[in-house]
Every structure is written in structure tokens, then in C-alpha cells.
């Protein structure tokens, strides 16, 4: 499950990186250093590694460096370069296999699949006419890429002329990559030359392809494996394996030795597991297996859905784990005063990224792990951007490891720290703690909240230190002169800041609600509240019962909202915001219409007609909402085969249970 925070951070990073790319490449006016840019890019990549579903063609990670510039001409793909859907585990692959066989091919017999290594590099397309390489381009947004012909021509793996007999016209697709030994040698050379090193082989390949001087590309150890075709005229191929054999005959490099043709989902999963075992011994990075329906005729029958072929899927490896040592413990104070421990690690490379921090979440987690300072630990880059400590290697203890005590004082303001027995984190309850104040303001001005551009941590800290602001309402009282008084700020920036602060006064209500930082009110809940109550006044006056009556609002959230609007300090703050002219736009209530408007579904067990995702889409199309857990608020449970505890819970709570046929009738589809 992708949490909202990560999803939003991903969107922000894409925008920010695209903007910096424009400034760097097109305007020659970088705003940030290369190291700062790399940190943003790495953060984006880390999110995308953890949540491959977020990788869209628009993501800067999918582009070879620069946005379309005058420097690399745009190049339209004759046939769009599609992207692949991902399966995270065997079960998701089985769902995919069942779905295509039953729903789209109407067959019960097993399918033949070609299993290829999923190379972790950069996708490109090569165009050959009359056997001659006439163009090479990056994938770009799948429709238009960048013309990198000159750079590609320097790669010795790539023939300038195909071996006859060749097709009159051929668009071939493949992955450019750098092998692991070559990568280490390249980084050492970069270091020696005082140039920046690359975080991983994929970045090195992408960076090498985007060189404006093809001579630099020529120095880089780039390699290719070709894996597919866009257009091919004059030659036919009836299977994926045959396609790879043909490409090899034309003189193109393919990874046939590591491609297997297997029958049925079980064999695919076996192949995947075997490859996973061998992954670390391979001379290049792979991040999974690409599984393709082998027969071309069936591929055509299956076709394409939302820019991905229905006949192929990437079966991704689970995150990687590495071993390291906890060298220190840092304490972070959040905007609600929560103090969270962070492990400072001996830097270790986990699937290509250097990791030196890991979230420990809270002291319950420290107890659960029995973690001590100095311990040898296993870290994993899993479902989160920041890696987790997943295991302590207690047999490696020397006796010098130290317990990690709960802090007694706030590391920022030295106020005594309290831990409510019902909570997992200790808190600094000093409402004037500067660390909390800064975090609250950062949150208020952030892009998802009031979206006050250019007002970052640096400016906020300066404003607080100069006594110009004590709370978020003070922002609206700032003048251009106040900004000036802090120094290091030109007239234009000061003016811009005052304008953008003022412009935020009429942001939608949901943004203000989110920006206030009410405990348990995230972006989504803020939207629900804004739509439901339409005005801040109405929300402030509502009681617990009214809140709980809303589908998505539970007891904890309702209590927190009521507490917030009953807190005299918050009432004063809201009054002050009102007086400074903050008048949020009321939100229009848009009722989705469909036979299941407002109904909550839980889908459980294995379905035979749809994958779980497809069933969820059907629910949403009909106006309903799919949820992960059964509660009193659940309206229907769709139960497939081997439905377990969720079905039992539904029966216990008297929730209506549907089989696939009645579900189909309810959502209005035929099966
Ligand atoms: S086939 C429509 N085969 O994975 C199918 N892709 O996540 C297009 N990749 O953009 C891709 N190895 O860059 C295919 N053996 C392989 C691959 C492969 C690596 C990359 C490719 C693609 C991405 C999709």
C-alpha cells in the first residue's frame, strides 16, 4: 500500500526535478548544486524502487536526464514504447495468469511464457532501415523520446549494419546497462578525475547516454540486451523466443542464454525463484523477471490496456537486505512533539543505494527488535523510502552494546518528555518548542497544504529567530520590509514571498484543514471533511456523532477533530487566521453517481473472473469504494475461493456476502 505522504512526495519530486532539469539544461541557470540535485533524484528513485507502481512515463527517472531540449531533438516512436505492469509476488502473478486465460482468452489450458531477465538499465529504441542504423532514441514518455543516435553509435555492442537477411524496416527495443565490474572501474576513474561518482549502474548508464559530447559516451562501458520489436517489415515471428533468435541472427545482442520458455504459472514462479537465488552472482543488476506470453498470435489477441501490454508483466524481486552496524541514535521532533528515534548506520549499499540512516519508528520497535547501540543489524529497503532495521544479529554481540533509553528531555528544547502509555512515542509537550513550531509551519506552507512557494525551512527559521512569526497566522502579517530586515533576501524574492503568502488566503478549505496539522487528519481526511462540511465554521461546531456518521471517519479521528476545535489556543489561532484575511474557498460537493454510490466493499479470497484490482475497479466505476478490512461500516464482502478470516468476520457482523455472479449483477457487468 502506498501511503498518501509518499505518493505526494513522489509528485512533488517529479515536479521539482523537472524544473531543475529545465534550469540546468535549457536555461543554463542551475539553482542547486549537483549534489543537491542527486539527492532529490536519489530520493525519487528510492520511492520508485519501493513503489514501482509510481513509475510513470512522466517521471524524470524514466527520462534520460534532460527534458526534451533543443540539444537532443525529439524523436517520435512509430509504435509507442509501452510500460510493464508489475507483480510483486507469486500470488499476483497467478492472478495475472488466471485473469488473462479466463477473461481474455477463454481457455483453461496453461500458457507458454517466455521468462526474461529484467535488466536494470535504460530503455532505448534502435531504428534500422535497409539494414542500416538510422536512428536511436530514448523511451521518453513512450510516445516521443530524444534522439541520441550519435551517442548510441559509439556503443560497440550495437551494429551500424544488420547481418543479412534482415527486414527492410526494424524498430528494435532493448536495455542499455553497465555491468557491475565496469561500474566499479568507472566510478574509480570518476573519483580519480575529481568527477562525481554514480550512485548505481543504472544512473551511470543514463548519465552516459545523456552526454552532449558523444566522445564521452564512447569512453563509457555501455552494453545492450535487445528484447523486443516495435515495427518489423518483411519478416514474421510466431513466438517471443523466435523473435529473440531472429534478433540474434540480425547481429543484435540478446540474452537468449538466460531466457526460458516455460509452461504455466507454477513453472514461471519456479524460474523466478531460481533466478532470485542467482541474482547476486550475476555480472549485472537485474530487478526481476519479465514474463511474456510466448505466442505472438495470443499477444495480439490480448492487446494493450492503459499503455501496458496485457500479455506481459514484470515479476519483481522483493527488496534487498544488507548487514551493517548501528553507530548512533538520533532523535527527531515532529510537529506534534512526537520524538522518533533514527538509527545512524555504518553506510552500506542496499540494492545500489548507500544507506546511512534507518527509521526505528518508536521504542516499542526498539524493544521488539531488542536493539542496542553498536549492534550488527539487517536493514531492508522495503515499503518505505527510509530503510528499516528488520533484525538484530544478537550472536554478533561483544557485550559492549548499549541500551537505548527513552529520552527524558526534548533534544531540541530540553523540556521534560512524557510518554502516554497508550502511545508508542514519547512527546515533548512544550507548545513553544522551537522544533515543533518550525515543523508545524513547514507543514502549513507545504505544497499539499497552503502551498506557499519559496518559503522553506531556511526562511521560516530566520523569521522565527528574528521574532517576526510565532504562529502560522503571523505569516499573513508579514510585510516586504519584514522580509528585508532578515537580510540575505533581495527585493524580488521578498515581494514574491509576500505575494504568495497573500495568495494562499483563498486556498481550498481542505488545504487549510490539512495545513492546520490536526492529529490524524491527513490529506485525504481533510478532503472528506471539507466536502462534507463545506465551511470551517460548520466543522468547528460539529460533534463526535456527526463526525462518526461519515463513512471514512473513525472514533480516533473524530475525537482528535473535536479536541482540536475545543482547544482555546486553537480557537484563538483560527480567529487570528480569520482576522488576517484567511478565507478558504468552500468546496463544492460532487456526488459520484452509480448503483453503488457510498457503498463499501471488501474483496477477499481468489476470484476466478477478475484479478482483485479489476474487481476493485468495477466497484469504483459503479460509485463504490473498496476497503481492505471488514468492519461495521462494510456494506458487502465479495468472497472468492479460500476466503478466510475476512469472510468469517463478515458473517459474524452480518455483512452481506456476495459470490462472483451476484457481484457481477450488482456492478452491472455480465460474466
Ligand atoms: S519488455 C511492453 N523485456 O523494464 C514491454 N522490458 O518496467 C516492454 N526491461 O521499460 C518491455 N528488461 O526498460 C522488457 N527483458 C525485458 C526487459 C525490460 C528490462 C525494462 C524496460 C521497460 C521496463 C518496464
XYZ file of C-alpha atoms and ligand atoms in Angstrom:
695
model
C 0.000 0.000 0.000
C 1.397 3.378 -0.979
C 0.736 5.900 1.766
C -0.506 9.337 0.800
C 2.566 11.078 2.097
C 4.883 9.049 -0.135
C 2.580 9.466 -3.112
C 2.559 13.233 -2.706
C 6.298 13.373 -2.090
C 6.721 11.485 -5.358
C 4.603 14.029 -7.278
C 6.496 16.920 -5.694
C 9.858 15.368 -6.500
C 8.889 14.812 -10.146
C 7.870 18.447 -10.483
C 10.907 19.741 -8.688
C 13.359 17.600 -10.634
C 11.755 18.543 -13.948
C 12.058 22.204 -13.010
C 15.740 21.823 -12.075
C 16.375 19.873 -15.270
C 14.877 22.732 -17.280
C 17.018 25.280 -15.470
C 20.164 23.213 -15.809
C 19.871 22.060 -19.393
C 17.662 24.573 -21.133
C 18.330 27.773 -19.246
C 21.884 27.081 -18.076
C 20.865 28.522 -14.732
C 21.013 25.802 -12.114
C 19.516 26.796 -8.769
C 21.017 23.951 -6.785
C 24.297 22.079 -6.678
C 24.810 18.744 -8.426
C 24.905 17.039 -5.045
C 21.555 18.550 -4.078
C 20.108 17.511 -7.426
C 21.458 13.990 -6.990
C 19.901 13.797 -3.539
C 16.483 14.705 -4.987
C 16.913 12.247 -7.834
C 18.029 9.500 -5.481
C 15.048 10.139 -3.219
C 12.763 9.839 -6.253
C 14.442 6.614 -7.293
C 14.215 5.206 -3.801
C 10.480 5.879 -3.730
C 10.090 4.305 -7.152
C 12.103 1.256 -6.218
C 9.920 0.792 -3.204
C 6.688 1.546 -5.116
C 7.163 0.599 -8.765
C 3.527 1.478 -9.445
C 4.510 5.126 -9.111
C 6.855 4.902 -12.068
C 5.028 6.668 -14.874
C 6.444 7.724 -18.200
C 6.304 11.302 -16.899
C 8.647 10.554 -14.025
C 12.049 12.202 -14.536
C 13.555 8.842 -13.603
C 12.202 7.433 -16.846
C 13.829 10.113 -18.921
C 17.436 10.084 -19.813
C 18.377 13.181 -17.873
C 17.174 16.275 -19.559
C 13.656 17.101 -20.601
C 13.140 17.446 -24.332
C 15.666 20.122 -25.254
C 16.969 21.778 -28.350
C 20.128 19.812 -27.663
C 18.621 16.374 -28.195
C 15.974 16.508 -30.903
C 12.617 14.918 -30.125
C 12.033 11.595 -31.779
C 8.568 10.088 -32.176
C 8.280 6.326 -31.818
C 6.406 4.825 -34.769
C 4.860 2.337 -32.335
C 4.573 3.614 -28.741
C 7.036 2.159 -26.241
C 4.732 0.694 -23.611
C 5.470 0.142 -19.974
C 5.014 -3.032 -17.966
C 2.590 -3.826 -15.182
C 4.253 -5.275 -12.097
C 3.520 -8.334 -9.982
C 5.103 -8.137 -6.544
C 4.830 -11.801 -5.677
C 3.802 -15.241 -6.888
C 0.181 -14.670 -5.916
C -0.096 -11.534 -8.028
C 1.448 -13.400 -10.936
C -1.090 -16.219 -10.546
C -3.867 -13.616 -10.560
C -2.464 -12.213 -13.793
C -2.240 -15.677 -15.363
C -5.799 -16.600 -14.324
C -7.168 -13.303 -15.488
C -5.729 -13.377 -18.992
C -6.594 -17.014 -19.575
C -10.143 -16.871 -18.293
C -11.215 -13.343 -19.083
C -9.473 -12.642 -22.324
C -8.525 -15.907 -23.961
C -11.366 -18.099 -22.662
C -9.072 -21.081 -22.187
C -8.313 -23.378 -19.327
C -5.101 -24.837 -20.800
C -1.820 -23.499 -19.423
C 0.001 -20.855 -21.417
C 3.600 -20.887 -22.619
C 5.560 -17.987 -21.184
C 8.960 -16.595 -22.143
C 10.804 -15.586 -18.954
C 13.499 -12.967 -19.497
C 15.790 -11.183 -17.083
C 14.539 -7.733 -16.272
C 17.645 -5.667 -16.896
C 18.046 -2.661 -14.617
C 19.149 -0.065 -17.125
C 17.733 2.407 -19.622
C 15.237 1.506 -22.355
C 16.056 2.636 -25.881
C 14.834 2.054 -29.437
C 17.046 1.477 -32.468
C 15.682 2.042 -35.984
C 17.228 0.161 -38.891
C 16.246 0.894 -42.500
C 17.642 -1.253 -45.259
C 19.764 -2.868 -42.542
C 21.407 0.449 -41.575
C 21.137 2.055 -38.141
C 19.464 5.345 -38.906
C 18.197 6.429 -35.520
C 18.361 5.693 -31.810
C 16.137 7.272 -29.222
C 15.300 7.143 -25.553
C 11.895 5.968 -24.407
C 10.868 9.464 -23.267
C 7.194 9.497 -22.455
C 6.626 6.356 -24.501
C 5.389 8.342 -27.497
C 8.232 10.803 -28.007
C 11.796 10.276 -26.835
C 15.079 12.026 -27.519
C 17.290 11.407 -30.476
C 20.552 10.020 -29.071
C 21.790 8.444 -32.315
C 25.302 9.879 -32.137
C 25.834 8.602 -28.609
C 24.392 5.180 -29.369
C 26.659 4.772 -32.385
C 29.652 4.770 -30.021
C 28.466 1.576 -28.299
C 30.411 -1.353 -29.660
C 27.627 -3.864 -28.876
C 25.322 -2.089 -31.315
C 25.841 -2.889 -35.018
C 25.637 0.002 -37.500
C 24.634 -2.569 -40.123
C 22.494 -5.655 -39.617
C 23.533 -9.083 -40.828
C 21.594 -10.177 -43.937
C 18.961 -11.365 -44.498
C 17.380 -8.596 -42.455
C 13.938 -6.966 -42.529
C 13.587 -3.852 -44.675
C 12.481 -1.914 -41.629
C 13.142 -2.737 -37.986
C 12.494 -0.870 -34.742
C 14.168 -2.879 -32.026
C 13.936 -2.196 -28.306
C 16.448 -3.019 -25.624
C 18.035 -2.047 -22.355
C 21.325 -0.191 -22.125
C 23.202 -1.145 -18.970
C 26.614 -1.137 -17.342
C 27.985 -4.347 -15.783
C 28.983 -4.378 -12.106
C 32.761 -4.651 -12.584
C 32.684 -1.958 -15.258
C 30.632 0.205 -12.939
C 33.211 -0.036 -10.160
C 36.048 0.762 -12.561
C 34.108 3.715 -13.969
C 33.406 5.128 -10.514
C 37.051 4.781 -9.510
C 38.058 6.676 -12.651
C 35.472 9.350 -11.941
C 36.829 9.716 -8.420
C 40.428 9.949 -9.647
C 39.440 12.634 -12.114
C 37.617 14.554 -9.385
C 34.284 13.970 -11.138
C 31.133 12.894 -9.377
C 30.592 9.192 -8.913
C 27.352 7.452 -9.813
C 25.014 6.045 -7.201
C 24.357 2.861 -9.159
C 24.926 1.245 -12.562
C 21.550 2.389 -13.841
C 22.328 6.043 -13.134
C 25.727 5.607 -14.697
C 24.151 4.219 -17.882
C 21.562 7.010 -18.007
C 24.173 9.696 -17.367
C 26.451 8.263 -20.016
C 23.709 8.251 -22.637
C 22.803 11.874 -21.993
C 26.272 13.224 -22.709
C 26.242 16.078 -25.171
C 29.663 15.067 -26.375
C 29.476 11.595 -27.927
C 33.194 11.172 -27.226
C 32.407 10.991 -23.519
C 29.751 8.333 -24.153
C 32.323 6.380 -26.168
C 34.502 6.121 -23.028
C 31.726 4.539 -21.024
C 31.345 0.736 -20.795
C 27.766 0.669 -22.106
C 26.222 -2.628 -23.160
C 22.861 -3.674 -24.543
C 20.437 -6.562 -24.443
C 17.663 -6.316 -27.038
C 14.314 -7.768 -26.001
C 11.554 -6.681 -28.331
C 10.282 -5.185 -31.519
C 8.302 -2.078 -32.420
C 7.977 -2.436 -36.211
C 9.361 -5.192 -38.385
C 8.643 -5.333 -42.107
C 9.174 -8.326 -44.312
C 9.867 -10.944 -41.625
C 7.354 -12.749 -39.402
C 7.891 -14.256 -35.979
C 5.401 -16.516 -34.277
C 6.819 -16.500 -30.737
C 8.830 -14.275 -28.386
C 11.633 -16.858 -28.341
C 11.696 -16.845 -32.137
C 11.855 -13.034 -32.079
C 14.947 -13.140 -29.862
C 16.523 -15.774 -32.148
C 15.805 -13.578 -35.166
C 17.323 -10.512 -33.497
C 20.439 -12.534 -32.769
C 20.611 -13.595 -36.439
C 20.466 -9.919 -37.436
C 23.580 -9.352 -35.317
C 21.886 -7.799 -32.301
C 22.838 -8.772 -28.741
C 20.118 -10.701 -26.915
C 20.150 -12.586 -23.626
C 18.855 -15.862 -25.063
C 21.010 -17.946 -22.706
C 19.095 -16.556 -19.764
C 15.675 -16.731 -21.368
C 13.496 -19.762 -20.768
C 10.186 -20.815 -22.234
C 8.054 -22.480 -19.582
C 4.502 -23.748 -19.361
C 2.046 -22.375 -16.819
C 2.203 -20.129 -13.773
C 3.889 -22.668 -11.461
C 6.854 -23.045 -13.777
C 7.136 -19.271 -14.144
C 7.243 -18.929 -10.369
C 9.923 -21.654 -10.162
C 12.010 -19.841 -12.748
C 11.572 -16.600 -10.840
C 12.718 -18.219 -7.571
C 15.740 -19.823 -9.205
C 16.779 -16.526 -10.729
C 16.357 -14.776 -7.424
C 18.819 -17.264 -5.900
C 21.358 -16.411 -8.585
C 20.737 -12.692 -8.620
C 23.737 -11.681 -6.510
C 26.130 -13.801 -8.561
C 25.205 -12.148 -11.869
C 27.625 -9.732 -13.552
C 24.894 -7.076 -13.927
C 21.918 -5.746 -11.994
C 18.517 -7.212 -12.638
C 15.394 -6.310 -10.719
C 13.069 -9.147 -11.648
C 11.818 -11.319 -14.450
C 9.824 -10.072 -17.428
C 7.237 -12.709 -18.255
C 5.762 -12.599 -21.761
C 3.071 -14.760 -23.353
C 5.209 -16.615 -25.860
C 2.875 -16.905 -28.839
C 2.655 -13.773 -30.977
C -0.915 -14.574 -32.044
C -2.027 -14.708 -28.405
C -0.145 -11.483 -27.677
C -2.165 -9.830 -30.401
C -5.382 -11.253 -29.062
C -4.602 -9.945 -25.586
C -3.682 -6.473 -26.798
C -2.901 -3.404 -24.729
C -4.609 -1.816 -21.740
C -3.751 1.660 -20.421
C -0.358 1.824 -22.109
C 0.779 -1.623 -20.945
C 0.572 -4.865 -22.886
C -1.880 -7.345 -21.380
C 0.432 -10.147 -22.477
C 3.443 -9.295 -20.336
C 4.196 -8.496 -16.732
C 7.286 -7.768 -14.650
C 7.647 -10.128 -11.712
C 9.762 -8.040 -9.366
C 12.178 -9.260 -6.725
C 11.418 -8.376 -3.119
C 13.561 -5.655 -1.560
C 17.102 -6.372 -0.708
C 18.585 -6.716 2.718
C 22.088 -5.906 3.877
C 24.039 -6.117 7.091
C 25.551 -3.133 8.906
C 26.204 -1.635 12.371
C 24.203 0.882 14.403
C 26.755 3.588 15.184
C 24.474 6.131 16.800
C 20.898 7.060 17.607
C 19.401 10.386 16.566
C 16.168 11.860 17.898
C 13.717 13.732 15.670
C 10.995 16.006 16.985
C 7.918 16.174 14.779
C 5.256 18.867 14.542
C 3.078 17.182 17.145
C 6.018 16.835 19.540
C 6.443 13.126 18.820
C 10.046 12.100 19.291
C 11.194 9.373 16.961
C 14.486 7.514 17.102
C 16.597 7.171 13.972
C 19.476 4.725 13.677
C 22.712 6.178 12.328
C 24.270 3.336 10.429
C 27.685 2.477 9.150
C 26.999 3.292 5.454
C 26.054 0.231 3.436
C 24.925 -0.165 -0.172
C 21.465 -1.735 -0.373
C 20.359 -2.537 -3.929
C 22.540 0.176 -5.374
C 21.829 2.944 -2.859
C 24.024 3.950 0.045
C 22.094 3.788 3.286
C 23.268 5.544 6.433
C 20.011 6.152 8.298
C 17.154 3.853 9.196
C 13.903 4.678 10.869
C 13.375 2.917 14.184
C 9.831 4.297 14.473
C 9.499 4.127 18.274
C 10.752 2.496 21.461
C 8.305 -0.396 21.208
C 10.045 -1.252 17.988
C 13.446 -0.924 19.675
C 12.204 -3.319 22.396
C 10.699 -5.689 19.856
C 13.979 -5.861 17.984
C 15.964 -5.817 21.246
C 18.161 -3.261 19.521
C 21.214 -1.787 21.206
C 23.710 0.844 20.188
C 26.606 -0.900 18.444
C 24.517 -3.869 17.288
C 25.028 -5.616 13.962
C 21.708 -5.362 12.137
C 19.971 -6.282 8.900
C 18.490 -3.303 7.036
C 15.922 -3.611 4.293
C 14.723 -1.173 1.683
C 11.116 -2.221 1.686
C 7.812 -0.389 1.530
C 9.248 2.889 2.691
C 11.690 5.473 1.444
C 13.776 5.236 4.576
C 15.088 1.730 5.133
C 14.068 -0.328 8.125
C 16.091 -2.279 10.620
C 14.475 -5.684 10.347
C 16.679 -7.858 12.517
C 19.398 -7.672 15.162
C 22.218 -10.211 14.884
C 22.446 -10.944 18.596
C 25.091 -13.641 18.144
C 27.477 -10.941 16.938
C 27.285 -9.039 20.224
C 30.528 -8.343 22.056
C 28.986 -7.160 25.309
C 29.865 -3.524 24.609
C 26.480 -2.712 23.081
C 24.436 -0.133 24.959
C 20.726 0.053 25.728
C 18.829 2.865 24.010
C 16.964 4.697 26.759
C 13.782 6.715 26.325
C 14.787 10.364 26.286
C 13.938 12.283 29.433
C 14.279 15.662 27.781
C 13.357 17.026 24.387
C 16.576 17.101 22.358
C 15.564 20.496 20.967
C 14.106 22.485 23.881
C 15.109 20.368 26.887
C 11.525 20.281 28.173
C 10.668 17.080 30.026
C 9.347 14.344 27.778
C 6.141 12.398 28.504
C 5.025 9.052 27.259
C 1.335 8.288 27.291
C 1.047 4.533 27.975
C -1.399 4.236 25.071
C 1.083 5.692 22.621
C 4.265 4.258 21.217
C 6.185 7.531 21.054
C 7.248 9.881 23.810
C 6.293 13.515 23.275
C 7.620 16.916 24.012
C 4.528 18.716 25.278
C 6.070 22.174 25.270
C 3.741 24.092 22.916
C 6.554 26.584 22.369
C 9.194 24.013 21.438
C 11.011 25.645 18.503
C 11.470 22.327 16.702
C 7.723 21.707 16.746
C 6.956 25.279 15.718
C 9.190 25.028 12.701
C 7.752 21.649 11.732
C 4.191 22.973 12.095
C 4.974 25.936 9.885
C 6.773 23.799 7.319
C 3.689 21.645 7.179
C 1.340 24.639 6.890
C 3.206 26.163 3.934
C 3.922 22.823 2.231
C 2.743 22.090 -1.265
C -0.147 19.877 -0.167
C -1.327 22.392 2.379
C -1.312 26.166 1.749
C 1.333 25.786 -0.950
C 3.281 28.935 -0.210
C 6.076 28.837 -2.715
C 9.691 29.710 -1.815
C 9.013 29.728 1.906
C 11.245 26.927 3.035
C 12.782 25.832 6.304
C 15.601 28.391 5.996
C 13.282 31.377 5.669
C 10.915 30.122 8.355
C 13.773 29.625 10.818
C 15.066 33.131 10.090
C 11.602 34.612 10.569
C 11.176 32.798 13.887
C 14.655 33.733 15.078
C 14.055 37.387 14.212
C 10.848 37.262 16.237
C 8.746 38.016 13.163
C 6.470 34.997 13.480
C 5.233 32.904 16.369
C 2.454 31.008 14.682
C 1.176 30.397 11.169
C -1.251 33.329 11.316
C 1.703 35.704 11.763
C 2.781 34.828 8.227
C -0.145 36.865 6.921
C 1.021 39.936 8.837
C 4.479 39.970 7.263
C 5.464 42.901 5.070
C 8.114 43.170 2.419
C 10.154 45.220 4.882
C 9.982 42.426 7.480
C 11.473 40.094 4.912
C 14.175 42.588 4.038
C 15.085 43.024 7.666
C 16.292 39.431 7.768
C 18.987 40.210 5.210
C 20.126 37.794 2.510
C 16.917 38.442 0.629
C 16.574 40.560 -2.490
C 13.622 42.795 -3.238
C 12.203 40.444 -5.846
C 12.189 37.426 -3.552
C 10.741 39.443 -0.648
C 7.972 40.720 -2.913
C 7.321 37.262 -4.286
C 7.066 35.783 -0.806
C 4.586 38.393 0.394
C 2.510 37.828 -2.718
C 2.485 34.069 -2.456
C 1.610 34.221 1.249
C -1.272 36.529 0.429
C -2.418 34.377 -2.493
C -2.732 31.387 -0.157
C -5.519 33.101 1.821
C -8.115 31.683 -0.531
C -6.774 28.160 -0.870
C -9.500 25.486 -0.716
C -10.743 24.537 2.735
C -9.241 21.036 2.504
C -5.763 22.527 2.201
C -6.228 24.736 5.233
C -7.600 21.796 7.231
C -4.656 19.656 6.277
C -2.249 22.538 6.943
C -3.538 23.064 10.477
C -1.965 19.754 11.358
C -4.896 18.307 13.302
C -3.747 14.913 14.594
C -4.911 12.034 12.374
C -6.218 14.413 9.696
C -4.199 13.644 6.593
C -4.747 14.991 3.111
C -7.490 12.551 2.312
C -9.415 13.021 5.549
C -9.122 16.797 5.101
C -10.737 16.452 1.684
C -13.533 14.301 3.055
C -14.197 16.808 5.848
C -14.102 19.788 3.501
C -16.542 18.143 1.121
C -18.833 17.125 3.906
C -18.949 20.346 5.928
C -18.122 22.873 3.196
C -17.069 25.508 5.761
C -14.642 25.753 8.654
C -17.370 27.152 10.904
C -19.641 24.166 10.388
C -16.812 21.731 11.019
C -15.736 23.595 14.153
C -19.279 23.302 15.537
C -19.900 19.636 14.781
C -19.952 16.933 17.430
C -18.459 13.463 17.626
C -21.658 11.728 16.452
C -21.858 13.837 13.303
C -18.250 13.022 12.535
C -18.531 9.306 13.170
C -21.556 9.169 10.896
C -19.205 9.885 7.975
C -18.084 6.603 6.409
C -14.390 7.249 6.408
C -14.129 8.850 9.848
C -13.422 6.597 12.809
C -13.560 7.273 16.572
C -9.938 8.320 16.914
C -10.076 10.863 14.097
C -13.416 12.232 15.293
C -12.102 12.695 18.830
C -8.997 14.434 17.596
C -11.056 16.883 15.491
C -13.363 17.689 18.384
C -10.350 18.162 20.685
C -8.723 20.494 18.209
C -11.722 22.773 17.821
C -12.298 22.727 21.580
C -8.751 23.819 22.405
C -8.749 27.535 23.418
C -5.309 28.078 21.849
C -6.514 26.685 18.533
C -9.704 28.745 18.702
C -7.536 31.847 19.084
C -5.343 30.769 16.196
C -8.359 30.217 13.920
C -9.745 33.608 14.939
C -6.392 35.222 14.173
C -6.260 33.498 10.787
C -9.748 34.798 10.064
C -8.766 38.320 11.032
C -5.667 38.306 8.866
C -7.933 37.585 5.891
C -7.588 33.815 5.506
C -10.858 32.863 3.868
C -10.677 29.359 2.459
C -12.668 28.563 -0.615
C -15.628 26.395 0.221
C -15.580 23.098 -1.564
C -18.218 22.006 -3.995
C -19.737 18.692 -3.075
C -19.572 16.424 -6.093
C -21.712 13.356 -5.660
C -20.459 10.384 -7.635
C -23.378 8.639 -9.172
C -23.649 4.951 -9.718
C -25.587 1.942 -8.470
C -23.151 1.581 -5.550
C -22.636 5.218 -4.566
C -21.388 5.334 -0.985
C -21.158 1.544 -0.611
C -18.060 -0.002 0.918
C -16.767 -3.310 -0.411
C -14.174 -5.739 0.839
C -12.817 -8.262 -1.643
C -11.328 -11.471 -0.277
C -10.162 -14.882 -1.495
C -9.167 -15.838 -5.043
C -11.543 -14.689 -7.749
C -11.887 -16.629 -10.968
C -13.302 -13.912 -13.221
C -11.198 -10.912 -12.268
C -7.996 -10.057 -10.511
C -8.542 -8.270 -7.234
C -7.503 -4.993 -8.841
C -10.021 -5.443 -11.658
C -12.827 -6.171 -9.183
C -11.883 -3.021 -7.251
C -12.032 -1.016 -10.454
C -15.534 -2.354 -11.115
C -16.608 -1.266 -7.619
C -15.190 2.209 -8.114
C -16.746 2.569 -11.555
C -20.126 1.855 -10.003
C -19.543 4.602 -7.410
C -18.491 2.360 -4.512
C -15.258 2.124 -2.599
C -13.023 -0.865 -1.932
C -11.599 -1.233 1.528
C -9.040 -3.653 2.971
C -10.730 -4.655 6.209
C -14.193 -5.750 7.282
C -15.962 -3.601 9.852
C -19.475 -2.488 10.815
C -19.248 0.040 8.018
C -18.672 -2.577 5.306
C -21.687 -2.971 3.033
C -20.638 -6.022 1.004
C -17.918 -8.648 1.043
C -17.092 -10.242 -2.299
C -15.713 -13.680 -1.420
C -13.748 -15.793 -3.869
C -12.247 -19.216 -3.269
C -10.405 -19.894 0.017
C -11.728 -16.735 1.625
C -10.538 -16.846 5.218
C -10.824 -14.572 8.223
C -12.460 -11.661 6.390
C -15.333 -13.883 5.318
C -15.687 -15.171 8.887
C -15.728 -11.595 10.211
C -18.344 -10.566 7.635
C -20.566 -13.467 8.723
C -20.050 -12.565 12.352
C -21.019 -8.928 11.731
C -23.895 -9.844 9.444
C -22.360 -8.110 6.417
C -23.850 -9.239 3.098
C -21.536 -11.724 1.347
C -21.566 -11.905 -2.464
C -20.313 -14.561 -4.837
C -18.898 -13.530 -8.207
C -22.199 -13.924 -10.057
C -24.176 -11.699 -7.697
C -21.307 -9.207 -7.627
C -21.367 -9.036 -11.429
C -25.115 -8.335 -11.361
C -24.653 -5.636 -8.722
C -21.933 -3.761 -10.627
C -23.769 -4.264 -13.898
C -21.368 -6.450 -15.862
C -22.001 -9.792 -17.487
C -19.783 -12.806 -16.893
S 9.713 -5.695 -22.377
C 5.888 -3.598 -23.325
N 11.803 -7.008 -21.534
O 11.603 -2.781 -17.959
C 7.048 -4.347 -22.894
N 11.474 -4.813 -20.699
O 9.258 -1.918 -16.433
C 8.231 -3.530 -22.848
N 13.204 -4.049 -19.163
O 10.752 -0.014 -19.910
C 9.315 -4.037 -22.080
N 14.435 -5.851 -19.218
O 13.190 -0.695 -19.826
C 11.113 -5.875 -21.463
N 13.607 -8.282 -20.883
C 12.943 -7.154 -20.822
C 13.372 -6.064 -20.033
C 12.596 -4.917 -19.998
C 14.314 -4.630 -18.722
C 12.737 -2.695 -18.772
C 12.365 -1.802 -19.911
C 10.966 -1.355 -19.630
C 10.843 -1.630 -18.171
C 9.395 -1.883 -17.793
